Amino acid sequence: MRPNILDPLFVPLTSFSGIGPKTVTLVARAMGRDDADEVRSVDLLLLPPYRLIDRRHQPGVAFATENTIVTLKLHVDRHQPAPPGRSNAPYRVLAHDDTGQIALTFFHARQQWLEKALPIGETVLVSGKVEWFNGRPSMVHPDRMALESDAEGFPMIEAVYPLTAGLSAKLLQRAIDQALAGMPVLPEWLDAAFLERNGLPGFNAAIRTLHTPGDALDLLPNAPARRRLAYDELLAGQLSLALVRRRVRKLPGRPVDGDGAIRDRILAALPFRLTDGQRSAVTDILTDMKSRERMLRLLQGDVGSGKTVVALLAMAACAEAGGQAVLMAPTEILARQHHATIAPLAEAASIQVELLTGRMKGKERSAAIDRIEKGDAQLIIGTHALFQESVTYHDLLLAVVDEQHRFGVHQRLRLTAKGTAPHMLVMTATPIPRTLVLSAFGDMDVSRLTEKPAGRQPVTTAMVDMARLGDVVTRLKQAVSDGRKAYWICPLVEDSDLSDLMSAEQRQEALQQEFGALVGLVHGRMKAAEKDAAMDDFKSGRTRILVATTVVEVGVDIPDASIMVIEHAERFGLAQLHQLRGRVGRGHDASSCILLYKGSLSDVGKARLSIMRETEDGFRIAEEDLRLRGEGELLGTRQSGSPGFRLVDLSAHGDLLETARDDARYILEIDEDLATERGKALRLLLYIWRRDEAIRLLRAG
Ligand code: ADP
Ligand code: MG
């Protein structure tokens, strides 16, 4: 399948001389990968050095300053081995240049080896740091040594790669050198005019420059070689997304065209009017679903912006068309909550809703699956796991994925590309900046809910030192006796002697001293039924304070809860704080959020909490988050750099992303099966960037 020309790029590293399986494991670890078996030559070629060592400074012995790397051209005068019986004493090689004398110093040295490396009477190049003792210079264990006649192999500028314990720079370099030596000459897949206009090198030249930087400027993301490779990486991603998407859209799409009857009944049963944003999002979705192409749309809306009802109306349209729609939530609590919200509205509209979660077992479960298979249920609400299990649908027209900000879009698209798949609506509260949407989803259609439903009160946010906990409790007492409800978030579940944090369980106990039975508790380690009971108690008002871990972070909707206390707020990321705060400010009461922090805050900690106080705008918070933590965190992956990329740094290459998107679209418009010369070259690009699963979607092999 893979063109033979690429074979040298896909040899395992163990085929290199001096590289065994153990080294490969270390190389994989240094790359942050856990699939050592899959590491190939090409992965080394695409591994960027992050620093360089400059050995060009050649001041002469007398002018070598301490602690800087210098290269000296020396005449070797004599060898002075350690005296017999004193193996701890150093072996010295005395040498000079025009400016002075120096001792090259070695501990535990092998005489034979040194006599060969530094022969008496020869001129040699050595590089390393010089130390001065009592006015005498010495260089302990030079980093590099070579005979002058051999100077070609002496790199004046050395690339530095990420290493790991047990992996030496030398060994890694050895592997990279072999990878470079084996690199085939490949046909160009980028447009010649584009390369020229942007001053970008060809692929082979770019790879060579990547590994042999001329100076520090070559390491910057916008150095031509890096930009070229970053563009390749982006184009490979966009091209594979575009291929998958084209494929998905080509599957026999079932146009969904309801008469609006069910939607009207739902709208009539709603206690509110839709916002303009909700209305236009619904229109976007219905328009998509009416066409023969399959819908692939992202609904982006800040916490509390009212995404659920948009999804419900889209699902209702499917019921009108005689089919089914499924809503997948990331957690059991959320699935049940959606079910509780939707069931009465569905009843008002005379349609059947089925709940199906991983927790349901036995008869209950098989009965639910039965109703889904027979088509008795039009709306199905459940957890993600379900969609992967083999539940067969009677006539599934739409799948809605809720709160899916930890997405692996490529994977999911692949899943839907497998068989017949319904229209897709992905809903996220994470205000992903446009560049990230593009890089993660490709050219996906996006609807945004930018306004909050009318009547929402702003949430007042305060930062309070833990030392003033007593005041907070006093005020909470007043609020509770006024009939208000509060969440109290703790970072931990149980006592742990590793930490001085108050656990949720301890906090519940402490608050019970003041509030008695009005304090509930919910956390991730509780049994499912206990969690439900705790949420129900809080919803119905049997409890007034709900102590919780971040299980309430995503999506929980209890409109009359109006106080959010976050203990150890300094431990949470901005996105998480925003999500948590989004649990209040949903009803008509003025709401407040209290960020409790302990001790002195770090600068970043202070900056985070101040941003929370300044704004409720999710986009602004996401941007600040991006600035403070890097994109990785925002998408729930913790790698450094831009998530999922090797060479791309979206803060420097954002412009390339747009170009790559357009390029990918254009390429497929004129060469749908990548069958032209350029198309064939582009297939190589997909292999190189491990996007070859997309190639299987092409018709012509
Ligand atoms: P999210 O976008 O965070 O999922 P939800 O769909 O849970 O938001 O909606 C949050 C709350 O706002 C719910 O209580 C919902 O009933 C309410 N809501 C949704 N749309 C409107 C609207 N147009 N006017 C008033 N309240 C609304
Ligand atoms: Mg929601």
Short mmCIF file of C-alpha atoms in Angstrom, two decimals, residues 77-281:
data_model
loop_
_atom_site.label_atom_id
_atom_site.label_comp_id
_atom_site.label_asym_id
_atom_site.label_seq_id
_atom_site.Cartn_x
_atom_site.Cartn_y
_atom_site.Cartn_z
CA ASP A 77 52.95 18.85 23.68
CA ARG A 78 52.90 15.95 26.09
CA HIS A 79 50.83 13.43 28.02
CA GLN A 80 51.01 13.27 31.78
CA PRO A 81 49.26 10.09 33.03
CA ALA A 82 48.14 9.77 36.63
CA PRO A 83 50.99 8.52 38.83
CA PRO A 84 50.86 4.73 39.27
CA GLY A 85 48.58 3.63 42.10
CA ARG A 86 46.69 6.95 42.17
CA SER A 87 43.85 6.23 39.80
CA ASN A 88 41.83 9.10 41.24
CA ALA A 89 44.36 11.64 40.06
CA PRO A 90 43.68 13.13 36.65
CA TYR A 91 45.39 12.34 33.39
CA ARG A 92 46.63 15.56 31.84
CA VAL A 93 47.42 16.38 28.24
CA LEU A 94 49.44 19.56 27.93
CA ALA A 95 48.98 21.66 24.80
CA HIS A 96 49.38 25.22 23.57
CA ASP A 97 48.43 27.75 20.94
CA ASP A 98 49.96 31.13 20.06
CA THR A 99 48.42 32.76 23.10
CA GLY A 100 49.27 30.29 25.86
CA GLN A 101 49.32 26.84 27.42
CA ILE A 102 46.43 24.73 28.63
CA ALA A 103 45.94 21.39 30.37
CA LEU A 104 43.27 19.08 29.02
CA THR A 105 42.19 17.11 32.06
CA PHE A 106 40.64 13.63 32.19
CA PHE A 107 39.53 11.47 35.07
CA HIS A 108 39.53 7.68 34.84
CA ALA A 109 40.90 8.03 31.35
CA ARG A 110 42.06 5.24 29.09
CA GLN A 111 45.58 6.08 28.08
CA GLN A 112 45.46 4.22 24.79
CA TRP A 113 42.38 6.04 23.66
CA LEU A 114 43.78 9.44 24.62
CA GLU A 115 47.04 8.79 22.82
CA LYS A 116 45.07 8.10 19.69
CA ALA A 117 42.72 11.07 20.06
CA LEU A 118 45.40 13.58 21.04
CA PRO A 119 48.71 12.41 19.50
CA ILE A 120 51.83 14.28 20.59
CA GLY A 121 53.02 16.75 17.96
CA GLU A 122 49.66 16.96 16.18
CA THR A 123 47.29 19.89 15.84
CA VAL A 124 43.82 19.19 17.28
CA LEU A 125 40.51 20.95 17.74
CA VAL A 126 38.91 20.71 21.17
CA SER A 127 35.74 22.32 22.42
CA GLY A 128 34.31 22.75 25.88
CA LYS A 129 34.43 25.06 28.87
CA VAL A 130 37.69 26.43 30.27
CA GLU A 131 38.35 26.73 33.99
CA TRP A 132 41.07 28.82 35.49
CA PHE A 133 43.02 27.70 38.62
CA ASN A 134 45.62 30.07 39.98
CA GLY A 135 46.01 31.71 36.61
CA ARG A 136 46.33 28.36 34.79
CA PRO A 137 43.67 27.33 32.31
CA SER A 138 42.39 23.83 32.00
CA MET A 139 39.58 22.10 30.15
CA VAL A 140 38.07 19.14 31.95
CA HIS A 141 36.69 16.46 29.60
CA PRO A 142 36.31 18.46 26.39
CA ASP A 143 32.87 17.95 24.78
CA ARG A 144 34.46 17.47 21.37
CA MET A 145 37.92 16.58 20.11
CA ALA A 146 39.18 16.00 16.58
CA LEU A 147 42.44 16.01 14.66
CA GLU A 148 42.73 19.12 12.54
CA SER A 149 42.93 16.88 9.51
CA ASP A 150 39.55 15.45 10.56
CA ALA A 151 37.92 18.82 11.20
CA GLU A 152 35.07 18.14 8.81
CA GLY A 153 33.36 15.93 11.33
CA PHE A 154 33.60 18.62 13.97
CA PRO A 155 30.25 20.39 14.22
CA MET A 156 30.68 24.05 15.06
CA ILE A 157 26.97 24.26 15.78
CA GLU A 158 25.23 21.41 17.47
CA ALA A 159 21.52 20.80 17.67
CA VAL A 160 20.16 19.82 21.08
CA TYR A 161 17.18 17.47 21.25
CA PRO A 162 14.97 16.46 24.13
CA LEU A 163 16.65 13.65 26.03
CA THR A 164 15.71 11.33 28.83
CA ALA A 165 17.65 9.53 31.54
CA GLY A 166 19.87 6.92 29.91
CA LEU A 167 19.76 8.44 26.44
CA SER A 168 22.89 10.38 25.55
CA ALA A 169 22.93 13.21 23.06
CA LYS A 170 25.60 11.33 21.18
CA LEU A 171 23.51 8.22 20.76
CA LEU A 172 20.46 10.16 19.64
CA GLN A 173 22.58 12.15 17.20
CA ARG A 174 23.93 8.91 15.82
CA ALA A 175 20.43 7.69 15.11
CA ILE A 176 19.41 11.00 13.57
CA ASP A 177 22.49 11.03 11.35
CA GLN A 178 21.56 7.62 10.02
CA ALA A 179 17.99 8.69 9.46
CA LEU A 180 19.24 11.71 7.51
CA ALA A 181 21.63 9.59 5.48
CA GLY A 182 18.80 7.28 4.46
CA MET A 183 16.37 10.02 3.51
CA PRO A 184 15.04 9.48 -0.04
CA VAL A 185 14.59 12.33 -2.48
CA LEU A 186 10.86 12.88 -2.71
CA PRO A 187 8.76 14.67 -5.30
CA GLU A 188 7.47 18.04 -4.14
CA TRP A 189 3.86 18.15 -2.99
CA LEU A 190 3.63 21.85 -2.38
CA ASP A 191 2.94 24.33 -5.10
CA ALA A 192 6.22 25.72 -6.50
CA ALA A 193 4.83 29.24 -6.72
CA PHE A 194 3.65 29.06 -3.12
CA LEU A 195 7.09 27.98 -1.94
CA GLU A 196 8.81 30.69 -3.89
CA ARG A 197 6.43 33.43 -2.81
CA ASN A 198 6.94 32.51 0.83
CA GLY A 199 10.64 31.82 0.59
CA LEU A 200 10.20 28.25 1.77
CA PRO A 201 12.61 25.39 1.03
CA GLY A 202 11.75 21.95 -0.35
CA PHE A 203 11.02 19.06 1.99
CA ASN A 204 14.46 17.44 1.95
CA ALA A 205 16.26 20.74 2.37
CA ALA A 206 13.92 21.70 5.19
CA ILE A 207 14.59 18.46 7.06
CA ARG A 208 18.34 18.92 6.68
CA THR A 209 18.20 22.50 7.90
CA LEU A 210 16.01 21.46 10.81
CA HIS A 211 18.82 19.23 12.05
CA THR A 212 21.76 21.42 11.12
CA PRO A 213 20.75 24.87 12.28
CA GLY A 214 23.12 27.62 11.21
CA ASP A 215 22.34 29.80 14.19
CA ALA A 216 19.73 30.47 16.84
CA LEU A 217 17.41 32.14 14.32
CA ASP A 218 16.96 28.78 12.61
CA LEU A 219 15.26 27.48 15.73
CA LEU A 220 12.53 30.10 15.71
CA PRO A 221 9.12 28.83 14.59
CA ASN A 222 9.16 31.22 11.67
CA ALA A 223 12.52 30.16 10.28
CA PRO A 224 11.83 29.07 6.66
CA ALA A 225 12.60 25.38 7.22
CA ARG A 226 10.34 25.19 10.26
CA ARG A 227 7.58 27.08 8.55
CA ARG A 228 7.79 24.73 5.61
CA LEU A 229 7.50 21.67 7.82
CA ALA A 230 4.80 23.24 9.96
CA TYR A 231 2.85 23.90 6.78
CA ASP A 232 3.28 20.28 5.76
CA GLU A 233 2.00 19.16 9.13
CA LEU A 234 -1.02 21.46 8.94
CA LEU A 235 -1.77 20.51 5.36
CA ALA A 236 -1.60 16.80 6.16
CA GLY A 237 -4.07 17.34 9.00
CA GLN A 238 -6.43 19.50 6.98
CA LEU A 239 -6.27 17.22 4.00
CA SER A 240 -7.11 14.15 6.03
CA LEU A 241 -9.93 15.95 7.81
CA ALA A 242 -11.24 17.16 4.48
CA LEU A 243 -11.08 13.66 3.03
CA VAL A 244 -12.93 12.19 5.99
CA ARG A 245 -15.45 14.96 5.88
CA ARG A 246 -16.09 14.57 2.17
CA ARG A 247 -16.56 10.89 2.73
CA VAL A 248 -18.89 11.41 5.65
CA ARG A 249 -20.95 13.85 3.66
CA LYS A 250 -21.17 11.53 0.72
CA LEU A 251 -22.72 8.73 2.69
CA PRO A 252 -26.34 8.48 1.73
CA GLY A 253 -27.53 11.43 3.76
CA ARG A 254 -31.14 11.25 4.81
CA PRO A 255 -32.70 14.65 4.39
CA VAL A 256 -34.65 15.52 7.52
CA ASP A 257 -37.62 17.68 6.77
CA GLY A 258 -40.19 17.85 9.53
CA ASP A 259 -43.46 19.77 9.44
CA GLY A 260 -42.70 21.68 12.64
CA ALA A 261 -45.63 20.26 14.58
CA ILE A 262 -43.63 18.70 17.38
CA ARG A 263 -41.30 21.68 17.60
CA ASP A 264 -44.28 23.99 17.95
CA ARG A 265 -45.62 21.97 20.84
CA ILE A 266 -42.24 22.02 22.58
CA LEU A 267 -41.87 25.75 22.06
CA ALA A 268 -45.31 26.26 23.53
CA ALA A 269 -44.38 24.23 26.59
CA LEU A 270 -41.15 26.13 27.23
CA PRO A 271 -41.35 28.68 30.03
CA PHE A 272 -39.25 31.11 28.00
CA ARG A 273 -38.72 32.49 24.53
CA LEU A 274 -35.69 31.48 22.48
CA THR A 275 -32.90 33.98 22.14
CA ASP A 276 -32.02 35.18 18.66
CA GLY A 277 -28.85 33.10 18.83
CA GLN A 278 -30.78 29.96 19.68
CA ARG A 279 -33.23 30.59 16.89
CA SER A 280 -30.54 31.07 14.28
CA ALA A 281 -28.60 28.02 15.51
#
